[in-house]
Short mmCIF file of C-alpha atoms and ligand atoms in Angstrom, two decimals:
data_model
loop_
_atom_site.label_atom_id
_atom_site.label_comp_id
_atom_site.label_asym_id
_atom_site.label_seq_id
_atom_site.Cartn_x
_atom_site.Cartn_y
_atom_site.Cartn_z
CA MET A 16 6.47 -14.41 -69.29
CA ASP A 17 7.06 -10.76 -70.15
CA LYS A 18 8.23 -9.64 -73.56
CA ILE A 19 9.82 -6.43 -74.74
CA ARG A 20 8.56 -4.73 -77.90
CA ILE A 21 10.88 -2.35 -79.74
CA VAL A 22 10.42 -0.30 -82.89
CA GLY A 23 13.95 0.56 -83.97
CA GLY A 24 15.50 3.56 -85.68
CA ALA A 25 15.62 6.34 -83.08
CA PRO A 26 19.11 7.62 -82.18
CA LEU A 27 19.37 7.45 -78.37
CA LYS A 28 20.28 10.74 -76.76
CA GLY A 29 20.44 11.91 -73.18
CA HIS A 30 21.64 11.05 -69.69
CA VAL A 31 21.59 7.74 -67.87
CA ARG A 32 22.98 6.98 -64.42
CA ILE A 33 24.89 3.74 -64.01
CA LYS A 34 24.03 1.86 -60.80
CA GLY A 35 26.16 -0.36 -58.57
CA ALA A 36 27.56 -3.54 -60.14
CA LYS A 37 25.43 -6.69 -59.87
CA ASN A 38 28.59 -8.80 -59.84
CA ALA A 39 29.95 -6.81 -56.93
CA VAL A 40 26.72 -6.71 -54.89
CA LEU A 41 26.27 -10.50 -54.91
CA PRO A 42 29.62 -11.31 -53.22
CA LEU A 43 29.27 -8.27 -50.95
CA MET A 44 25.96 -9.69 -49.75
CA ALA A 45 27.66 -13.03 -49.07
CA CYS A 46 30.49 -11.37 -47.13
CA ALA A 47 27.96 -9.88 -44.71
CA LEU A 48 27.67 -13.44 -43.33
CA LEU A 49 31.16 -13.02 -41.88
CA THR A 50 30.04 -10.67 -39.09
CA ASP A 51 27.15 -10.36 -36.64
CA GLU A 52 27.12 -6.61 -37.16
CA GLU A 53 25.12 -4.75 -39.79
CA VAL A 54 26.59 -4.38 -43.28
CA VAL A 55 25.06 -1.55 -45.33
CA LEU A 56 25.49 -1.57 -49.11
CA ARG A 57 24.65 1.58 -51.09
CA ASP A 58 23.81 2.18 -54.76
CA VAL A 59 22.38 -1.33 -55.08
CA PRO A 60 20.27 -1.91 -58.22
CA ASN A 61 16.86 -3.58 -58.04
CA LEU A 62 17.51 -6.92 -59.79
CA THR A 63 16.13 -10.44 -59.71
CA ASP A 64 19.55 -11.85 -58.80
CA ILE A 65 19.75 -9.59 -55.76
CA ARG A 66 16.32 -10.74 -54.62
CA THR A 67 17.47 -14.34 -55.03
CA MET A 68 20.59 -13.75 -52.94
CA THR A 69 18.37 -12.05 -50.37
CA ASP A 70 16.23 -15.21 -50.24
CA VAL A 71 19.38 -17.25 -49.61
CA LEU A 72 20.58 -15.01 -46.77
CA VAL A 73 17.14 -14.93 -45.15
CA HIS A 74 16.94 -18.73 -45.44
CA LEU A 75 20.21 -18.90 -43.46
CA GLY A 76 18.77 -16.62 -40.78
CA ALA A 77 20.06 -13.18 -41.73
CA ASP A 78 17.93 -10.03 -41.52
CA VAL A 79 17.87 -8.26 -44.87
CA SER A 80 16.09 -5.05 -45.88
CA PHE A 81 16.21 -3.17 -49.19
CA GLU A 82 14.93 0.38 -49.58
CA GLY A 83 15.90 3.13 -51.98
CA ASN A 84 18.93 1.32 -53.37
CA VAL A 85 20.27 0.68 -49.83
CA LEU A 86 20.64 -2.94 -48.72
CA ARG A 87 20.99 -3.65 -44.97
CA ILE A 88 22.16 -7.11 -43.89
CA LYS A 89 22.62 -8.37 -40.33
CA ALA A 90 23.80 -11.95 -39.88
CA ALA A 91 23.56 -12.04 -36.08
CA ASN A 92 21.17 -14.98 -35.91
CA ILE A 93 22.36 -17.47 -38.52
CA HIS A 94 20.55 -20.69 -37.65
CA CYS A 95 21.33 -22.76 -40.72
CA CYS A 96 24.38 -23.27 -42.91
CA GLU A 97 22.58 -24.96 -45.77
CA ALA A 98 21.79 -23.36 -49.15
CA PRO A 99 19.16 -25.57 -50.81
CA TYR A 100 18.93 -26.65 -54.44
CA GLU A 101 15.75 -24.60 -54.99
CA LEU A 102 17.70 -21.40 -54.34
CA VAL A 103 21.17 -22.20 -55.70
CA SER A 104 19.75 -23.59 -58.95
CA ARG A 105 18.06 -20.22 -59.54
CA MET A 106 21.33 -18.34 -59.35
CA ARG A 107 24.85 -19.70 -59.44
CA ALA A 108 26.29 -16.89 -57.31
CA SER A 109 24.37 -18.32 -54.32
CA PHE A 110 27.26 -20.80 -54.20
CA TRP A 111 29.40 -17.97 -52.90
CA VAL A 112 27.99 -18.35 -49.40
CA LEU A 113 30.21 -21.44 -49.08
CA GLY A 114 33.34 -19.48 -48.18
CA PRO A 115 31.84 -17.19 -45.51
CA LEU A 116 29.79 -19.97 -43.86
CA LEU A 117 32.81 -22.26 -43.72
CA GLY A 118 35.05 -19.43 -42.56
CA ARG A 119 32.79 -18.22 -39.76
CA PHE A 120 30.90 -21.36 -38.65
CA GLY A 121 33.21 -24.20 -39.73
CA HIS A 122 30.61 -26.01 -41.80
CA ALA A 123 28.37 -25.54 -44.83
CA LYS A 124 26.09 -27.63 -47.03
CA ILE A 125 25.56 -25.96 -50.40
CA SER A 126 23.76 -27.34 -53.41
CA LEU A 127 26.02 -27.73 -56.40
CA PRO A 128 25.00 -24.99 -58.86
CA GLY A 129 23.65 -26.34 -62.12
CA GLY A 130 25.17 -25.32 -65.39
CA CYS A 131 23.39 -22.70 -67.40
CA ALA A 132 22.87 -21.68 -71.01
CA ILE A 133 26.43 -20.43 -71.40
CA GLY A 134 28.27 -23.42 -70.01
CA THR A 135 28.62 -26.29 -67.52
CA ARG A 136 30.29 -23.92 -65.06
CA PRO A 137 31.83 -26.43 -62.60
CA VAL A 138 33.07 -25.41 -59.15
CA ASP A 139 36.10 -27.68 -58.88
CA ARG A 140 38.44 -24.72 -58.33
CA HIS A 141 36.29 -23.49 -55.44
CA LEU A 142 36.41 -26.92 -53.76
CA TYR A 143 40.17 -27.24 -54.27
CA ALA A 144 40.63 -23.91 -52.48
CA MET A 145 38.44 -24.94 -49.51
CA GLU A 146 40.47 -28.12 -49.14
CA GLN A 147 43.70 -26.12 -49.30
CA LEU A 148 42.39 -24.12 -46.33
CA GLY A 149 41.92 -27.32 -44.34
CA ALA A 150 38.26 -28.15 -44.93
CA ASP A 151 36.96 -31.66 -45.49
CA VAL A 152 34.86 -31.42 -48.66
CA GLN A 153 32.47 -34.16 -49.79
CA ILE A 154 29.90 -34.28 -52.57
CA GLN A 155 26.69 -35.93 -51.34
CA ASN A 156 23.48 -36.16 -53.37
CA GLY A 157 24.15 -33.02 -55.37
CA TYR A 158 25.38 -31.04 -52.37
CA VAL A 159 28.82 -29.86 -51.31
CA VAL A 160 29.22 -30.81 -47.64
CA ALA A 161 32.21 -28.98 -46.17
CA LYS A 162 33.43 -28.84 -42.61
CA SER A 163 36.53 -27.99 -40.66
CA ASP A 164 37.62 -28.97 -37.14
CA GLY A 165 38.06 -25.52 -35.71
CA PRO A 166 39.02 -22.47 -37.81
CA LEU A 167 40.29 -22.87 -41.35
CA LYS A 168 44.05 -22.72 -41.71
CA GLY A 169 45.83 -20.20 -43.93
CA ASN A 170 47.64 -21.78 -46.88
CA LYS A 171 48.78 -21.17 -50.46
CA VAL A 172 45.96 -21.42 -53.01
CA ILE A 173 47.11 -21.56 -56.63
CA PHE A 174 44.44 -21.17 -59.31
CA GLN A 175 45.97 -22.81 -62.35
CA LEU A 176 43.11 -21.18 -64.29
CA GLN A 177 41.44 -18.02 -63.05
CA THR A 178 38.01 -18.07 -61.47
CA MET A 179 36.21 -14.91 -60.34
CA GLY A 180 33.76 -16.72 -58.06
CA GLY A 181 36.44 -19.08 -56.83
CA THR A 182 38.67 -16.13 -55.91
CA MET A 183 35.84 -14.47 -54.01
CA ASN A 184 34.85 -17.65 -52.16
CA THR A 185 38.48 -18.15 -51.16
CA ILE A 186 38.95 -14.59 -49.93
CA MET A 187 35.81 -14.89 -47.80
CA ALA A 188 36.93 -18.23 -46.38
CA ALA A 189 40.45 -16.96 -45.61
CA VAL A 190 39.72 -13.69 -43.78
CA LEU A 191 38.84 -15.52 -40.52
CA ALA A 192 41.29 -18.41 -40.97
CA LYS A 193 44.26 -18.95 -38.66
CA GLY A 194 47.42 -17.64 -40.31
CA ARG A 195 48.31 -16.38 -43.76
CA THR A 196 46.67 -17.31 -47.08
CA GLU A 197 48.27 -16.51 -50.39
CA ILE A 198 46.09 -16.67 -53.51
CA ILE A 199 48.16 -17.02 -56.68
CA ASN A 200 46.58 -16.22 -60.07
CA ALA A 201 43.62 -14.58 -58.34
CA SER A 202 41.02 -12.86 -60.51
CA ALA A 203 41.60 -9.10 -60.59
CA GLU A 204 38.17 -7.97 -61.83
CA PRO A 205 37.02 -4.67 -60.25
CA GLU A 206 34.25 -6.58 -58.48
CA VAL A 207 36.84 -8.75 -56.71
CA THR A 208 38.74 -5.62 -55.73
CA ASP A 209 35.55 -4.05 -54.40
CA LEU A 210 34.93 -7.14 -52.24
CA ALA A 211 38.47 -6.93 -50.86
CA ARG A 212 38.02 -3.22 -50.11
CA CYS A 213 34.77 -3.87 -48.28
CA LEU A 214 36.33 -6.67 -46.23
CA ILE A 215 39.25 -4.39 -45.32
CA GLU A 216 36.67 -1.80 -44.13
CA MET A 217 35.24 -4.63 -41.97
CA GLY A 218 38.66 -5.26 -40.39
CA ALA A 219 40.12 -7.92 -42.69
CA LYS A 220 43.83 -7.90 -43.49
CA ILE A 221 44.18 -8.20 -47.29
CA GLN A 222 47.12 -7.08 -49.42
CA GLY A 223 47.32 -6.99 -53.23
CA ALA A 224 43.70 -6.10 -54.02
CA GLY A 225 43.45 -5.55 -57.78
CA THR A 226 46.41 -7.78 -58.55
CA ARG A 227 46.67 -11.49 -59.36
CA ARG A 228 48.40 -12.23 -56.01
CA LEU A 229 46.48 -11.69 -52.79
CA VAL A 230 47.88 -12.10 -49.27
CA ILE A 231 45.31 -12.49 -46.49
CA ASP A 232 46.19 -12.62 -42.79
CA GLY A 233 43.31 -14.11 -40.84
CA VAL A 234 41.73 -12.11 -37.99
CA ASP A 235 39.51 -13.27 -35.12
CA SER A 236 36.40 -11.36 -36.14
CA LEU A 237 35.04 -8.71 -38.47
CA HIS A 238 32.74 -5.75 -37.80
CA GLY A 239 30.06 -4.10 -39.91
CA THR A 240 30.54 -1.40 -42.53
CA ASN A 241 28.77 1.08 -44.78
CA HIS A 242 29.96 0.45 -48.34
CA THR A 243 29.08 2.04 -51.68
CA VAL A 244 29.18 -0.51 -54.48
CA ILE A 245 31.39 0.19 -57.51
CA PRO A 246 29.57 1.14 -60.73
CA ASP A 247 28.47 -1.61 -63.09
CA ARG A 248 30.99 -1.59 -65.95
CA ILE A 249 28.88 -4.12 -67.86
CA GLU A 250 25.74 -1.99 -67.64
CA ALA A 251 27.82 1.00 -68.79
CA ALA A 252 29.20 -0.97 -71.73
CA THR A 253 25.66 -1.92 -72.70
CA TYR A 254 24.52 1.72 -72.83
CA ALA A 255 27.68 2.68 -74.71
CA VAL A 256 26.81 0.12 -77.38
CA ALA A 257 23.24 1.48 -77.40
CA ALA A 258 24.65 4.89 -78.37
CA GLY A 259 26.84 3.28 -81.05
CA ILE A 260 24.22 1.03 -82.61
CA THR A 261 21.62 3.83 -82.88
CA GLY A 262 24.04 6.61 -83.91
CA GLY A 263 23.20 8.63 -80.83
CA GLU A 264 24.94 10.36 -77.93
CA ILE A 265 24.60 9.28 -74.31
CA TYR A 266 26.10 10.74 -71.12
CA MET A 267 26.63 7.88 -68.68
CA GLU A 268 26.91 9.25 -65.17
CA ASN A 269 28.91 7.08 -62.74
CA ALA A 270 30.77 5.26 -65.53
CA PHE A 271 34.55 5.28 -65.42
CA LEU A 272 37.20 4.60 -68.04
CA HIS A 273 39.50 2.74 -65.66
CA LEU A 274 36.83 0.06 -65.12
CA MET A 275 36.29 -0.64 -68.81
CA GLU A 276 39.40 0.37 -70.77
CA ASP A 277 39.38 -2.60 -73.14
CA VAL A 278 35.73 -2.01 -74.01
CA VAL A 279 36.36 1.70 -74.62
CA PHE A 280 39.39 0.95 -76.80
CA THR A 281 37.29 -1.40 -78.91
CA LEU A 282 34.34 1.00 -79.24
CA THR A 283 36.69 3.89 -80.08
CA TYR A 284 38.39 1.79 -82.77
CA MET A 285 34.95 0.98 -84.18
CA GLY A 286 34.29 4.72 -84.60
CA LEU A 287 32.61 5.89 -81.39
CA ASP A 288 33.89 8.90 -79.45
CA VAL A 289 34.19 8.24 -75.71
CA ILE A 290 34.96 11.30 -73.61
CA GLU A 291 35.52 11.48 -69.87
CA LYS A 292 33.40 14.23 -68.36
CA ASN A 293 32.70 15.16 -64.74
CA ASN A 294 31.54 12.01 -63.01
CA GLY A 295 31.03 9.89 -66.12
CA LEU A 296 31.57 9.21 -69.80
CA ILE A 297 30.00 10.72 -72.93
CA VAL A 298 29.62 8.26 -75.82
CA LYS A 299 29.06 9.88 -79.23
CA ALA A 300 28.20 8.03 -82.42
CA THR A 301 26.18 10.57 -84.38
CA GLY A 302 26.97 10.14 -88.06
CA CYS A 303 29.76 7.68 -87.45
CA GLU A 304 30.37 4.78 -89.82
CA LEU A 305 31.09 1.72 -87.72
CA ARG A 306 34.37 -0.04 -88.50
CA ALA A 307 34.74 -3.82 -88.15
CA THR A 308 37.18 -5.20 -85.61
CA ASP A 309 38.20 -8.39 -83.80
CA ILE A 310 37.75 -9.18 -80.11
CA ALA A 311 38.79 -12.12 -77.95
CA THR A 312 37.36 -12.36 -74.45
CA GLU A 313 39.85 -12.62 -71.59
CA GLU A 314 40.02 -12.24 -67.85
CA TYR A 315 40.27 -8.65 -66.59
CA PRO A 316 41.78 -6.34 -67.75
CA GLY A 317 41.15 -8.04 -71.11
CA PHE A 318 37.89 -7.77 -73.04
CA PRO A 319 35.08 -8.93 -70.71
CA THR A 320 33.03 -11.95 -71.77
CA ASP A 321 29.95 -10.19 -70.33
CA VAL A 322 30.19 -7.55 -73.09
CA GLN A 323 30.80 -9.97 -75.97
CA ALA A 324 27.19 -10.37 -77.06
CA GLN A 325 26.49 -6.63 -76.96
CA VAL A 326 29.52 -5.75 -79.10
CA MET A 327 28.64 -8.54 -81.54
CA ALA A 328 25.30 -6.81 -82.10
CA LEU A 329 27.22 -3.64 -82.95
CA MET A 330 29.54 -5.52 -85.30
CA CYS A 331 26.50 -6.69 -87.30
CA LEU A 332 26.19 -3.14 -88.69
CA ALA A 333 29.90 -2.34 -89.00
CA LYS A 334 31.55 -1.95 -92.40
CA GLY A 335 33.70 -5.00 -93.03
CA THR A 336 34.26 -8.37 -91.38
CA SER A 337 34.65 -8.75 -87.61
CA SER A 338 35.41 -11.73 -85.43
CA VAL A 339 34.58 -12.68 -81.85
CA THR A 340 36.52 -15.36 -79.99
CA GLU A 341 34.95 -16.45 -76.70
CA ASN A 342 37.67 -17.84 -74.47
CA ILE A 343 35.89 -17.90 -71.11
CA PHE A 344 32.68 -19.89 -71.64
CA GLU A 345 32.10 -22.85 -73.93
CA ASN A 346 28.61 -21.94 -75.14
CA ARG A 347 28.19 -18.19 -75.16
CA PHE A 348 26.93 -17.72 -78.71
CA MET A 349 23.23 -18.37 -78.12
CA HIS A 350 22.49 -14.85 -79.41
CA VAL A 351 24.05 -15.60 -82.83
CA GLN A 352 21.08 -17.42 -84.36
CA GLU A 353 18.69 -14.80 -82.99
CA LEU A 354 20.74 -11.99 -84.55
CA VAL A 355 20.79 -13.95 -87.82
CA ARG A 356 16.99 -14.00 -87.70
CA MET A 357 17.19 -10.20 -87.68
CA GLY A 358 19.26 -10.20 -90.86
CA ALA A 359 22.76 -10.37 -89.42
CA ASP A 360 25.41 -12.29 -91.38
CA ILE A 361 27.23 -14.36 -88.74
CA ARG A 362 28.92 -17.71 -89.13
CA LEU A 363 30.40 -19.87 -86.37
CA GLN A 364 33.82 -21.46 -86.71
CA GLY A 365 33.72 -24.22 -84.10
CA SER A 366 32.21 -23.30 -80.74
CA ARG A 367 34.54 -20.48 -79.83
CA THR A 368 34.71 -18.16 -82.85
CA ALA A 369 32.08 -16.17 -84.73
CA ILE A 370 32.70 -14.31 -87.99
CA ILE A 371 30.45 -11.30 -88.53
CA HIS A 372 30.07 -9.74 -91.98
CA GLY A 373 28.55 -6.27 -91.59
CA VAL A 374 25.18 -5.69 -93.25
CA PRO A 375 23.55 -2.35 -94.17
CA LYS A 376 20.58 -2.93 -91.87
CA LEU A 377 18.88 -5.29 -89.46
CA SER A 378 15.18 -6.11 -89.61
CA GLY A 379 12.86 -6.42 -86.65
CA ALA A 380 11.77 -9.96 -85.72
CA GLN A 381 10.48 -12.18 -82.93
CA VAL A 382 13.58 -13.33 -81.00
CA MET A 383 14.24 -15.45 -77.93
CA ALA A 384 16.47 -14.42 -75.03
CA SER A 385 18.61 -17.27 -73.68
CA ASP A 386 20.80 -15.68 -71.04
CA LEU A 387 21.37 -12.32 -69.44
CA ARG A 388 23.83 -10.71 -71.83
CA ALA A 389 22.39 -12.33 -74.95
CA SER A 390 19.04 -10.72 -74.12
CA ALA A 391 20.76 -7.34 -73.84
CA ALA A 392 22.31 -7.88 -77.26
CA LEU A 393 18.89 -8.61 -78.77
CA VAL A 394 17.43 -5.43 -77.28
CA LEU A 395 20.36 -3.45 -78.71
CA ALA A 396 19.85 -5.00 -82.14
CA GLY A 397 16.14 -4.18 -81.92
CA LEU A 398 16.94 -0.53 -81.19
CA ALA A 399 18.72 -0.31 -84.56
CA ALA A 400 16.55 -2.67 -86.61
CA GLU A 401 13.95 -1.50 -89.09
CA GLY A 402 10.48 -2.33 -87.85
CA GLU A 403 9.26 -4.18 -84.78
CA THR A 404 11.28 -6.57 -82.63
CA ILE A 405 9.75 -8.67 -79.88
CA VAL A 406 12.24 -10.08 -77.38
CA ASN A 407 10.74 -13.07 -75.56
CA ARG A 408 11.71 -14.42 -72.11
CA VAL A 409 12.98 -11.09 -70.80
CA TYR A 410 13.16 -12.52 -67.30
CA HIS A 411 16.78 -13.14 -68.31
CA LEU A 412 17.21 -9.40 -68.75
CA ASP A 413 15.68 -8.59 -65.36
CA ARG A 414 18.41 -10.62 -63.66
CA GLY A 415 21.02 -7.99 -64.46
CA TYR A 416 19.44 -4.79 -65.72
CA ASP A 417 17.46 -2.40 -63.53
CA GLN A 418 14.59 -0.82 -65.51
CA LEU A 419 16.35 -1.18 -68.86
CA GLU A 420 13.34 -0.40 -71.00
CA GLN A 421 12.39 2.63 -68.89
CA LYS A 422 15.90 4.05 -69.16
CA MET A 423 16.01 3.37 -72.92
CA ARG A 424 12.61 5.07 -73.35
CA VAL A 425 13.93 8.18 -71.56
CA LEU A 426 16.79 8.15 -74.08
CA GLY A 427 14.29 8.21 -76.94
CA ALA A 428 13.75 4.56 -77.76
CA ASP A 429 10.35 3.29 -78.89
CA ILE A 430 10.31 0.43 -76.38
CA GLU A 431 7.76 -1.09 -74.03
CA ARG A 432 7.31 -4.16 -71.82
CA ILE A 433 4.39 -6.44 -72.64
CA LYS A 434 3.27 -8.15 -69.45
CA GLY A 435 2.98 -11.90 -69.97
CA LEU A 436 0.72 -14.36 -68.13
CA PRO A 437 2.63 -15.92 -65.17
CA GLU A 438 2.00 -19.46 -66.34
CA GLU A 439 3.29 -18.76 -69.83
C1 LIG B 176 31.52 -14.50 -62.86
O1 LIG B 176 31.03 -15.82 -62.98
C2 LIG B 176 30.38 -13.58 -63.31
N1 LIG B 176 29.21 -13.81 -62.48
C3 LIG B 176 30.02 -13.85 -64.76
O2 LIG B 176 29.04 -12.88 -65.12
C4 LIG B 176 31.26 -13.63 -65.61
O3 LIG B 176 30.96 -13.92 -66.95
C5 LIG B 176 32.38 -14.56 -65.12
O4 LIG B 176 32.64 -14.29 -63.72
C6 LIG B 176 33.67 -14.36 -65.88
O5 LIG B 176 34.09 -13.04 -65.77
C7 LIG B 176 29.09 -13.13 -61.33
O6 LIG B 176 29.95 -12.37 -60.96
C8 LIG B 176 27.83 -13.36 -60.54
P1 LIG B 176 34.43 -17.90 -63.35
P2 LIG B 176 31.91 -17.04 -62.35
O7 LIG B 176 34.48 -18.73 -62.13
O8 LIG B 176 32.57 -16.59 -61.13
C9 LIG B 176 35.30 -22.09 -65.42
C10 LIG B 176 26.99 -12.12 -65.98
O9 LIG B 176 26.55 -12.10 -67.13
N2 LIG B 176 35.40 -22.59 -64.04
O10 LIG B 176 35.42 -16.78 -63.51
O11 LIG B 176 31.02 -18.21 -62.28
C11 LIG B 176 33.90 -21.63 -65.79
O12 LIG B 176 33.12 -22.71 -66.25
C12 LIG B 176 27.72 -13.35 -65.47
O13 LIG B 176 26.88 -11.17 -65.16
C13 LIG B 176 35.76 -23.92 -63.82
O14 LIG B 176 35.99 -24.68 -64.75
O15 LIG B 176 32.97 -17.26 -63.51
C14 LIG B 176 34.16 -20.60 -66.87
O16 LIG B 176 34.32 -21.27 -68.10
C15 LIG B 176 27.74 -14.47 -66.51
N3 LIG B 176 35.84 -24.38 -62.55
C16 LIG B 176 35.48 -19.96 -66.45
O17 LIG B 176 36.11 -20.91 -65.55
C17 LIG B 176 35.59 -23.56 -61.46
O18 LIG B 176 35.69 -24.03 -60.31
C18 LIG B 176 35.32 -18.64 -65.72
O19 LIG B 176 34.45 -18.86 -64.62
C19 LIG B 176 35.22 -22.21 -61.70
C20 LIG B 176 35.14 -21.75 -63.00
#
């Protein structure tokens, strides 16, 4: 397994371009199953998760090609509606082929996704929605077996608690259903909005994109499209924290305030300057003394859970006492003990709240990545720490960051990947 070696201390300065959002590309790939025409996705990053979703689509019979950040998908010869355990267990978002397969073909057999480091992550809300749309849903030997006699039927779907994946699965199931579907308490994350926009380009009838109430009028079929993926607000937030934690200045091309307002408010309060410029954001932290603050993760437009670990790393060096309350996942503090090994002063209060007392410096150490965003937080801490940090199990990082260490090196970081032996 590969490792990443960092010698901290260099202020990061320069220009980085933010790529298309992983969490938009994955559902957009799934929605290509809804038509037999080609769907072209542009500005697609090169990530492990996207290769996994490609494996799923190819397994189903789709033609997929990826060249120069352009993904071409043609689902004209789907010969199977089953997503096996081997693929779904690698990446939870594979479960999002349920909606399009059920919506277009009337049946689907999808392995239940396992939990992961950050939580059990059930799919009960997804299954409720499929049943609301008229499907018969059974759980058999670890698989969801769903089928409908004829097209799904539009209906009201009320998410008592929000679910981003559940909202996307429901939208993709409803666009070819007979009649009108209303989704109440839908997730309004930009990635959900981007999926709705792409489906509208393909001929779907969707109102309310970007709000918590979506109205979908089913159509008979959808056609292909050529869609540019929205920028990755989580990648942008990660580079913004990199500027803050190293006292540098980074211009992030293709990053936009409206996608990450709560993150920018928090970073600005902590002492960073964030300026909109041309087609991006400049983040300045040269000479700034970081101020402690409190964050609580919420559904969009609140503070995103996917940025919690990165900002916690920044809080470790802020003057004063900060707190982080994680309201979305039940176990998303795996980075805490690793940051403590680097000299951070963090204490947990129950499983949902961490108290961070700022320290003057962090020290390099051997640390273990546990999940995608925790591994990003450890890299960020290593960029600021005195001495050498080795981040182990960086395959987590490769799931969601395209060439992170190369981009950080261009910005002035002393960082390199140490190739591990495959069997390690
Ligand atoms: C998406 O996961 C993202 N993944 C996650 O990003 C993100 O953290 C999460 O949304 C929340 O914003 C992708 O987009 C690929 P949820 P998803 O359904 O859809 C519970 C990253 O780092 N829940 O909104 O799986 C669930 O356990 C990843 O890029 C149920 O109980 O998240 C969680 O506690 C990590 N039953 C909460 O709701 C359900 O049926 C939010 O889950 C569905 C969800």
